[in-house]
Coordinates of C-alpha atoms and ligand atoms in Angstrom, one line a residue:
M1 CA 28.4 80.5 69.3
S2 CA 27.8 78.8 72.7
R3 CA 29.9 75.9 73.9
L4 CA 27.9 72.6 74.0
V5 CA 28.2 70.8 77.3
V6 CA 26.6 67.2 77.3
V7 CA 25.9 65.4 80.5
S8 CA 25.0 61.6 80.6
N9 CA 25.5 58.8 83.0
R10 CA 28.3 57.5 81.0
T11 CA 30.7 59.1 78.5
A12 CA 32.8 57.6 75.7
D13 CA 35.7 58.6 73.8
P14 CA 34.1 60.3 70.7
R15 CA 36.9 59.3 68.4
K16 CA 36.3 55.6 68.9
P17 CA 33.3 53.7 67.3
A18 CA 30.4 53.9 69.8
A19 CA 28.0 50.9 70.7
G20 CA 24.7 52.0 71.8
G21 CA 22.3 54.6 70.6
L22 CA 22.9 57.3 73.1
A23 CA 26.7 57.2 72.6
V24 CA 26.5 57.4 68.7
A25 CA 24.0 60.2 68.8
V26 CA 25.9 62.2 71.5
R27 CA 29.3 61.8 69.7
E28 CA 27.7 63.1 66.7
S29 CA 26.5 66.4 68.0
L30 CA 29.7 67.1 70.2
Q31 CA 32.2 66.4 67.3
Q32 CA 30.5 68.9 65.2
T33 CA 31.1 71.8 67.5
G34 CA 33.4 70.6 70.2
G35 CA 32.5 70.9 73.7
L36 CA 32.5 69.1 77.1
W37 CA 31.0 65.8 78.0
F38 CA 30.5 65.1 81.6
G39 CA 29.5 61.9 83.4
W40 CA 30.4 58.8 85.5
S41 CA 33.7 57.1 84.6
G42 CA 32.1 53.8 85.0
K43 CA 34.6 53.1 88.0
I44 CA 33.5 52.4 91.4
R45 CA 35.8 53.8 94.1
E46 CA 35.8 51.7 97.3
A47 CA 36.4 54.1 100.4
A48 CA 39.3 52.7 102.5
D49 CA 37.4 53.0 105.8
G50 CA 34.2 51.3 104.2
T51 CA 32.1 54.3 104.4
Q52 CA 30.4 55.8 101.3
S53 CA 32.6 58.8 100.9
G54 CA 34.4 57.3 98.0
Q55 CA 33.9 59.8 95.3
G56 CA 37.1 61.5 94.1
E57 CA 37.9 64.3 91.9
V58 CA 36.9 65.0 88.3
H59 CA 39.2 63.4 85.8
V60 CA 39.7 65.6 82.8
Q61 CA 41.0 64.4 79.5
T62 CA 40.9 65.7 75.8
A63 CA 39.8 63.6 73.0
G64 CA 40.1 65.6 69.7
N65 CA 37.9 68.8 70.0
V66 CA 36.0 67.3 73.0
T67 CA 37.0 67.4 76.6
L68 CA 35.8 64.6 78.7
A69 CA 35.2 65.0 82.4
T70 CA 34.2 62.0 84.5
L71 CA 34.0 61.1 88.2
D72 CA 34.0 57.9 90.1
L73 CA 31.1 56.8 92.3
S74 CA 31.2 55.1 95.7
R75 CA 29.8 51.6 96.0
E76 CA 26.8 52.7 97.9
D77 CA 26.0 55.5 95.3
H78 CA 26.5 53.2 92.4
D79 CA 24.2 50.5 94.0
T80 CA 21.5 53.0 94.8
Y81 CA 21.6 55.6 92.0
Y82 CA 22.5 53.2 89.1
L83 CA 21.4 49.7 90.0
G84 CA 18.7 50.7 92.2
Y85 CA 16.7 53.9 91.2
S86 CA 17.7 54.0 87.5
N87 CA 17.5 50.4 86.6
D88 CA 15.1 49.0 89.2
V89 CA 12.7 51.8 89.3
L90 CA 12.8 54.1 86.4
W91 CA 13.6 51.8 83.7
P92 CA 10.9 49.2 84.5
V93 CA 8.3 51.8 85.2
F94 CA 8.9 54.0 82.1
H95 CA 8.7 50.7 80.1
Y96 CA 5.3 50.0 81.8
R97 CA 6.6 47.1 84.0
L98 CA 5.3 48.0 87.4
D99 CA 5.6 44.3 88.3
L100 CA 9.6 44.5 88.1
A101 CA 9.9 47.6 90.0
N102 CA 11.5 47.8 93.4
F103 CA 10.5 50.9 95.3
D104 CA 13.1 50.9 98.1
T105 CA 13.5 54.4 99.6
R106 CA 17.1 54.0 99.9
F107 CA 17.4 54.0 96.0
A108 CA 15.5 57.4 95.7
A109 CA 17.9 59.0 98.4
G110 CA 20.9 57.7 96.3
Y111 CA 19.6 58.9 93.1
R112 CA 19.1 62.5 94.6
R113 CA 22.6 62.3 96.2
V114 CA 24.4 61.5 92.7
N115 CA 22.4 64.1 91.0
Q116 CA 23.6 66.6 93.6
L117 CA 27.2 65.3 93.3
F118 CA 27.0 65.6 89.3
A119 CA 25.8 69.3 89.9
Q120 CA 28.5 70.3 92.4
K121 CA 31.2 68.8 90.2
L122 CA 29.9 70.1 86.8
L123 CA 29.2 73.7 88.1
P124 CA 32.8 74.9 88.2
L125 CA 33.6 73.7 84.9
L126 CA 30.8 75.8 83.3
K127 CA 31.1 79.1 81.4
P128 CA 28.2 81.6 81.5
D129 CA 26.9 81.1 77.9
D130 CA 27.4 77.3 77.7
L131 CA 24.4 75.4 76.4
I132 CA 23.8 72.4 78.6
W133 CA 22.2 69.3 77.2
V134 CA 21.3 66.5 79.9
H135 CA 20.4 63.0 78.6
D136 CA 18.1 60.4 80.0
Y137 CA 16.4 59.1 83.0
Q138 CA 19.3 58.8 85.3
L139 CA 19.7 62.6 85.5
I140 CA 16.0 63.9 85.6
P141 CA 16.8 66.2 88.7
L142 CA 20.0 67.5 87.4
A143 CA 18.8 70.8 86.3
A144 CA 17.0 71.5 89.6
E145 CA 20.2 70.8 91.5
L146 CA 22.2 73.1 89.1
R147 CA 19.5 75.8 89.5
A148 CA 19.7 75.4 93.4
M149 CA 23.4 76.2 93.1
G150 CA 22.6 79.3 91.1
C151 CA 23.1 78.1 87.6
T152 CA 21.3 80.2 84.9
N153 CA 22.4 78.6 81.8
R154 CA 20.0 77.3 79.2
I155 CA 19.7 73.5 80.0
G156 CA 17.8 71.0 77.9
F157 CA 16.7 67.5 78.6
F158 CA 16.2 64.6 76.3
L159 CA 14.4 61.3 77.3
H160 CA 15.6 58.4 75.4
I161 CA 13.0 56.0 77.0
P162 CA 9.2 56.3 76.9
M163 CA 7.3 58.5 79.0
P164 CA 4.5 56.3 80.6
P165 CA 0.8 57.5 81.0
P166 CA 0.1 59.5 84.1
L167 CA -1.5 56.6 86.1
I168 CA 1.7 54.6 85.5
M169 CA 3.9 57.3 86.3
A170 CA 1.9 58.0 89.6
A171 CA 3.1 54.5 90.9
I172 CA 6.4 55.9 91.5
P173 CA 6.3 57.3 95.2
E174 CA 8.5 60.4 94.2
H175 CA 6.6 61.0 90.8
E176 CA 5.7 64.6 91.8
W177 CA 9.3 65.4 92.7
L178 CA 10.5 63.8 89.4
M179 CA 8.1 65.6 87.2
R180 CA 8.4 69.0 88.9
S181 CA 12.2 68.7 88.4
L182 CA 11.6 68.6 84.6
F183 CA 10.2 72.2 85.0
A184 CA 13.8 73.4 86.1
Y185 CA 15.0 72.8 82.4
D186 CA 14.2 75.2 79.6
L187 CA 13.4 72.5 76.9
V188 CA 12.4 69.0 77.6
G189 CA 12.4 66.7 74.4
F190 CA 10.8 63.3 73.9
Q191 CA 11.2 60.6 71.3
S192 CA 7.5 60.6 70.1
E193 CA 4.2 62.4 70.2
A194 CA 2.7 59.8 72.3
D195 CA 5.4 60.5 74.9
L196 CA 4.8 64.1 74.7
T197 CA 1.1 63.7 75.2
H198 CA 1.6 61.5 78.2
F199 CA 3.8 64.2 79.9
S200 CA 1.4 66.9 79.0
H201 CA -1.5 64.9 80.4
Y202 CA 0.4 64.3 83.6
V203 CA 1.3 67.9 84.3
E204 CA -2.3 68.9 83.3
S205 CA -3.9 66.3 85.4
E206 CA -1.6 66.2 88.4
A207 CA -0.1 69.6 88.4
H208 CA -2.8 71.7 86.8
A209 CA -0.4 73.0 84.1
Q210 CA -1.7 75.4 81.7
R211 CA -0.9 74.8 78.0
L212 CA 0.2 78.4 76.7
S213 CA 0.8 77.0 73.1
P214 CA 1.4 73.6 71.5
D215 CA 5.0 73.5 72.8
R216 CA 4.9 75.5 76.0
L217 CA 3.5 74.4 79.3
R218 CA 3.3 76.4 82.6
A219 CA 3.3 74.9 85.9
F220 CA 5.3 75.4 89.3
N221 CA 5.7 79.1 88.3
R222 CA 7.7 78.0 85.4
T223 CA 7.3 77.9 81.5
L224 CA 8.6 75.0 79.9
R225 CA 9.1 74.3 76.2
V226 CA 8.5 70.8 75.1
G227 CA 8.6 68.8 71.9
A228 CA 9.0 65.5 70.0
Y229 CA 12.4 65.2 68.5
P230 CA 12.6 61.4 67.3
I231 CA 16.3 60.4 67.4
G232 CA 17.9 59.2 64.1
I233 CA 20.8 57.5 62.7
D234 CA 23.8 58.8 60.5
V235 CA 22.4 56.9 57.4
D236 CA 25.5 57.8 55.2
D237 CA 27.9 56.5 57.9
F238 CA 25.9 53.4 58.3
K239 CA 25.8 52.9 54.5
R240 CA 29.6 53.5 54.3
L241 CA 30.1 50.6 57.0
A242 CA 27.8 48.5 54.8
D243 CA 29.9 49.2 51.7
S244 CA 33.3 48.8 53.5
K245 CA 35.4 45.8 52.8
E246 CA 34.4 44.2 56.2
G247 CA 30.8 45.1 55.6
R248 CA 30.9 43.5 52.2
D249 CA 32.9 40.4 53.4
M250 CA 30.3 39.8 56.1
F251 CA 27.5 40.1 53.7
I252 CA 29.0 37.6 51.2
R253 CA 29.7 35.2 54.0
M254 CA 26.2 35.4 55.2
R255 CA 24.6 35.1 51.9
D256 CA 26.7 32.1 51.0
E257 CA 26.1 30.3 54.3
Y258 CA 22.4 30.9 53.9
S259 CA 21.9 30.6 50.2
R260 CA 19.3 27.8 50.7
R261 CA 17.6 29.6 53.5
R262 CA 15.4 32.5 54.3
L263 CA 17.3 34.5 56.8
L264 CA 15.7 36.7 59.7
V265 CA 17.5 38.7 62.0
G266 CA 17.1 40.3 65.5
V267 CA 19.6 42.5 67.3
D268 CA 19.0 43.8 70.8
R269 CA 20.3 44.2 74.2
L270 CA 19.1 41.3 76.4
D271 CA 16.5 43.4 78.0
Y272 CA 12.9 42.5 79.1
S273 CA 11.6 45.6 77.1
K274 CA 12.8 44.2 73.8
G275 CA 10.0 41.4 73.7
L276 CA 12.5 38.5 73.0
P277 CA 10.6 35.6 74.5
Q278 CA 7.5 36.7 72.5
R279 CA 9.5 37.1 69.4
V280 CA 10.7 33.3 69.6
H281 CA 7.1 32.3 70.4
A282 CA 6.0 34.1 67.3
F283 CA 8.8 32.4 65.3
R284 CA 7.7 29.0 66.6
E285 CA 4.2 29.8 65.6
L286 CA 5.4 30.6 62.1
L287 CA 7.1 27.2 61.8
T288 CA 3.9 25.5 63.2
Y289 CA 1.3 27.1 60.9
Y290 CA 3.4 27.8 57.8
P291 CA 5.4 24.5 57.5
E292 CA 7.0 25.6 54.2
N293 CA 9.3 27.7 56.5
R294 CA 10.6 24.5 58.0
D295 CA 14.1 23.6 56.8
S296 CA 14.2 27.1 55.4
A297 CA 13.6 30.0 57.9
T298 CA 16.5 30.7 60.2
L299 CA 16.4 33.3 62.8
I300 CA 19.6 34.8 63.9
Q301 CA 19.1 36.5 67.4
I302 CA 21.8 38.5 68.7
A303 CA 21.2 39.5 72.3
S304 CA 24.0 41.3 74.0
P305 CA 24.7 40.9 77.7
S306 CA 23.1 44.0 79.5
R307 CA 22.8 44.9 83.2
E308 CA 23.7 41.3 84.5
D309 CA 23.7 42.6 88.0
V310 CA 19.9 43.3 87.9
G311 CA 17.9 40.2 88.9
A312 CA 15.2 40.4 86.1
Y313 CA 17.8 40.2 83.4
D314 CA 19.0 36.8 84.9
N315 CA 15.5 35.4 84.5
L316 CA 15.4 36.5 81.1
R317 CA 18.5 35.0 80.0
R318 CA 17.4 31.6 81.4
Q319 CA 14.0 31.9 79.7
M320 CA 15.7 32.7 76.3
D321 CA 18.2 29.8 76.7
S322 CA 15.2 27.4 77.4
L323 CA 12.9 28.8 74.6
C324 CA 15.8 28.8 72.0
G325 CA 16.8 25.3 73.1
A326 CA 13.2 23.9 72.8
I327 CA 12.5 25.2 69.4
N328 CA 15.8 23.9 68.0
G329 CA 15.0 20.5 69.9
D330 CA 11.5 20.2 68.5
F331 CA 11.9 21.5 64.8
G332 CA 15.8 21.3 64.1
E333 CA 17.3 18.8 61.5
L334 CA 20.7 17.5 61.2
D335 CA 21.4 20.2 58.6
W336 CA 19.0 23.0 59.8
M337 CA 18.7 24.8 63.2
P338 CA 15.8 27.3 63.2
V339 CA 17.3 29.6 65.9
R340 CA 20.8 30.8 66.1
Y341 CA 21.0 32.6 69.5
I342 CA 24.0 34.5 70.3
H343 CA 24.3 36.0 73.8
R344 CA 27.4 38.1 73.3
N345 CA 28.4 41.4 71.7
V346 CA 28.8 41.7 68.0
A347 CA 31.3 44.2 66.6
R348 CA 29.3 47.1 65.0
K349 CA 31.0 46.9 61.8
R350 CA 29.6 43.3 61.3
L351 CA 26.0 44.5 61.7
P352 CA 25.2 46.0 58.1
G353 CA 26.3 42.8 56.3
L354 CA 24.1 40.7 58.4
Y355 CA 21.2 43.1 58.0
R356 CA 21.6 43.2 54.3
A357 CA 21.8 39.4 53.9
S358 CA 18.6 39.0 55.9
R359 CA 15.2 38.8 54.3
V360 CA 13.2 40.1 57.5
A361 CA 14.3 42.1 60.6
L362 CA 12.2 41.4 63.7
V363 CA 12.2 44.6 65.7
T364 CA 9.4 43.7 68.3
P365 CA 9.8 45.4 71.6
L366 CA 7.0 45.4 74.2
R367 CA 8.0 49.1 74.6
D368 CA 10.9 51.1 73.4
G369 CA 11.7 54.8 73.3
M370 CA 12.8 54.7 69.7
N371 CA 14.7 51.6 68.6
L372 CA 17.7 52.4 66.3
V373 CA 18.1 48.9 64.9
A374 CA 14.9 49.4 63.0
K375 CA 16.5 52.4 61.3
E376 CA 19.9 50.7 60.8
F377 CA 18.2 47.7 59.1
I378 CA 16.6 50.0 56.6
A379 CA 19.8 51.9 55.8
A380 CA 21.8 48.6 55.1
Q381 CA 19.5 47.3 52.6
D382 CA 20.0 46.9 48.8
A383 CA 17.5 49.2 47.4
A384 CA 17.1 46.9 44.4
D385 CA 16.1 44.0 46.5
P386 CA 15.5 45.2 50.0
G387 CA 14.6 43.1 53.1
M388 CA 11.4 43.8 55.0
L389 CA 11.0 45.3 58.5
V390 CA 8.6 43.8 61.0
L391 CA 8.3 46.4 63.7
S392 CA 6.3 46.6 67.0
R393 CA 3.5 49.3 67.3
F394 CA 5.1 49.9 70.8
A395 CA 8.4 51.1 69.6
G396 CA 8.8 54.8 69.3
A397 CA 9.9 54.3 65.6
A398 CA 6.5 53.0 64.6
E399 CA 5.3 56.6 64.6
Q400 CA 7.7 57.4 61.8
L401 CA 8.1 54.1 60.0
K402 CA 4.5 53.4 58.8
E403 CA 5.6 51.4 55.8
A404 CA 7.0 48.7 57.9
L405 CA 4.8 45.8 58.9
L406 CA 3.6 46.9 62.1
V407 CA 2.7 44.3 64.8
N408 CA 1.4 43.8 68.3
P409 CA 4.2 41.7 69.9
Y410 CA 1.8 40.3 72.5
D411 CA -0.3 38.9 69.6
T412 CA 1.8 35.7 68.8
Q413 CA -0.3 34.6 65.8
G414 CA -0.7 38.1 64.5
T415 CA 3.1 38.5 64.6
A416 CA 3.6 35.1 62.8
Q417 CA 1.2 36.1 60.0
A418 CA 3.0 39.3 59.6
I419 CA 6.4 37.5 59.4
Q420 CA 4.9 35.3 56.8
R421 CA 3.6 38.2 54.8
A422 CA 7.2 39.9 55.0
L423 CA 8.8 36.7 53.8
T424 CA 6.4 36.4 50.9
M425 CA 6.1 40.0 49.8
S426 CA 6.6 40.8 46.2
L427 CA 9.7 42.6 45.0
D428 CA 7.7 45.7 43.9
E429 CA 6.1 46.1 47.3
R430 CA 9.3 45.7 49.1
I431 CA 11.1 48.3 46.9
N432 CA 8.2 50.8 47.3
R433 CA 8.1 50.4 51.0
H434 CA 11.8 50.6 51.5
E435 CA 12.0 53.7 49.3
A436 CA 9.5 55.5 51.6
L437 CA 11.2 54.4 54.8
L438 CA 14.7 55.2 53.6
N439 CA 13.5 58.7 52.6
R440 CA 12.1 59.2 56.0
I441 CA 15.2 58.0 58.1
R442 CA 17.3 60.2 55.8
K443 CA 15.1 63.4 56.3
F444 CA 15.0 62.9 60.1
D445 CA 18.6 61.6 60.7
V446 CA 20.8 62.1 63.7
H447 CA 22.0 65.5 62.4
W448 CA 18.5 66.6 62.1
W449 CA 17.7 65.4 65.6
S450 CA 20.7 67.2 67.5
S451 CA 20.5 70.4 65.4
T452 CA 16.6 70.9 65.7
F453 CA 17.0 70.1 69.4
L454 CA 19.8 72.5 70.1
Q455 CA 18.4 75.2 67.9
A456 CA 15.2 75.1 69.9
L457 CA 17.3 75.3 73.2
E458 CA 19.3 78.1 72.0
D459 CA 15.9 80.0 71.1
C460 CA 14.6 79.6 74.7
E461 CA 14.5 82.9 76.5
P462 CA 17.1 83.1 79.4
N463 CA 15.3 83.7 82.8
E464 CA 15.8 84.5 86.3
V465 CA 16.5 81.7 89.0
A466 CA 14.0 81.6 91.7
A467 CA 14.8 81.2 95.3
D468 CA 13.7 77.6 95.3
G469 CA 16.1 76.8 92.5
T470 CA 13.5 76.9 89.6
R471 CA 13.5 80.0 87.4
Q472 CA 10.6 82.4 87.1
T473 CA 9.5 83.3 83.7
S474 CA 7.0 85.9 82.3
G475 CA 5.1 83.2 80.7
Ligands
ADQ501 P1 18.9 51.0 73.5 O1 17.9 50.3 74.4 O2 20.2 50.6 73.9 O3 18.8 52.5 73.6 P2 18.4 50.8 70.5 O4 18.1 52.1 70.0 O5 17.8 49.7 69.9 O6 18.5 50.6 72.0 O7 20.0 50.4 70.1 C1 21.1 51.0 70.4 C2 22.3 50.6 69.5 O8 23.1 49.6 69.9 C3 22.1 50.4 67.9 O9 23.1 51.2 67.3 C4 22.4 48.9 67.8 O10 23.0 48.7 66.6 C5 23.4 48.6 68.9 N1 23.2 47.2 69.4 C6 22.0 46.8 70.0 N2 22.1 45.4 70.3 C7 23.4 45.1 69.8 C8 24.1 43.9 69.8 N3 23.7 42.7 70.3 N4 25.3 43.9 69.3 C9 25.9 44.9 68.8 N5 25.3 46.2 68.7 C10 24.0 46.2 69.2 C11 18.0 53.6 74.2 C12 16.5 53.4 74.2 C13 16.0 53.4 72.8 C14 16.6 54.4 71.8 C15 18.1 54.7 72.2 C16 18.6 56.1 71.5 O11 16.0 52.3 74.9 O12 14.7 53.3 72.5 O13 16.3 54.3 70.5 O14 18.4 54.8 73.4 O15 17.8 57.1 72.0

């Protein structure tokens, strides 16, 4: 069997509990087979002479059956590749936020340079039959750079964030280069059918791609296999966390603390894609139009700090401080505060107890690749008395989780009505909906996700490398 090589912007020790969807999922796929995990160390190396040639050698360490290989970045590369192109161009545009994008040409140059650097440093570590799995938007051109250096391995790519429709993608000055770069892979996977459709429409309209079959597209003299592989969670592992001593203690503490209240929960990174201000507005609407919730409903909103060196996040933080302060000021009583807003990281082991004690989860992003919190909330519930999920129709998870209450987070009143419906839903209906949801997240869990993707990659025919670095196939 081929060795698995995973490449992502950041790596993590797979033996330690991971925070963040990508780290959890990658750890899962690597631990089963062993292999190599390659990425940025998270460290910035300042060059002694102030130039940008700060990158050092690759640091290699072993963690169980996984080898971790990481490299440092220079300040200039970090600022242009990571803060600039990844977080100030690709993240906002792929989440449909053209208004927040900053198309500085230095960012694109840095992005290309770091992808070349990754390719150069990774190539000597590769064996001929390694399967290479590249993750996410920071590394779109990596396969093209590897091909240009003669790499003939099978390489797959998975996009964890949404793929926008063609006319939004076309706002990125380098959109042609980016989308063409995807054809240097053998397999490209998306979170949802909607994302796959957007990509197919883009290459059909902008690159005159031919659809050879439902999962094969031909363009730029290349045949690319594509598919929707919705990412899942390790349901049993999360349930075990819920049933552990810490999980149960947390549940009992929350249940006792809020025994007179109806608890609602939101858990997110503090990111403008997550629709946090809209959520607080909807909760305010609930208290205004359904007054029976006053002195009763309490929203615990955990928003972990994220990308604090990017300007848009600073504005969001101030906006949330002010909205939560205002709602507590306007509605709070001496013995009841409507919103408990926590701008800190919360240990993963505390989440299942919190989820289980909550009547309703609010997962209402404006746009989200998948959203694993929605799936974790379902896994943590007591099947005999489950809480209800209110889920944005704009989360990738909405394609799979139809038995949740789906909402449009831009529609404040509609969202408030759905929250009220969730709070007052009969036990029978909650049990039926939860059963269907739990079955689905079990069937399409993280093991299904990684094994289906890797099997499809393994099944791709090996091809010749063309002179321009892309591979020719017979189609
Ligand atoms: P993220 O945007 O990071 O991931 P998401 O899938 O919601 O989002 O969550 C990631 C993980 O982090 C979950 O396991 C969650 O429990 C944890 N987490 C989130 N906020 C937390 C907090 N405040 N404290 C503690 N833990 C927290 C990207 C895409 C998603 C996609 C994932 C995986 O943006 O759409 O689902 O990758 O592909």
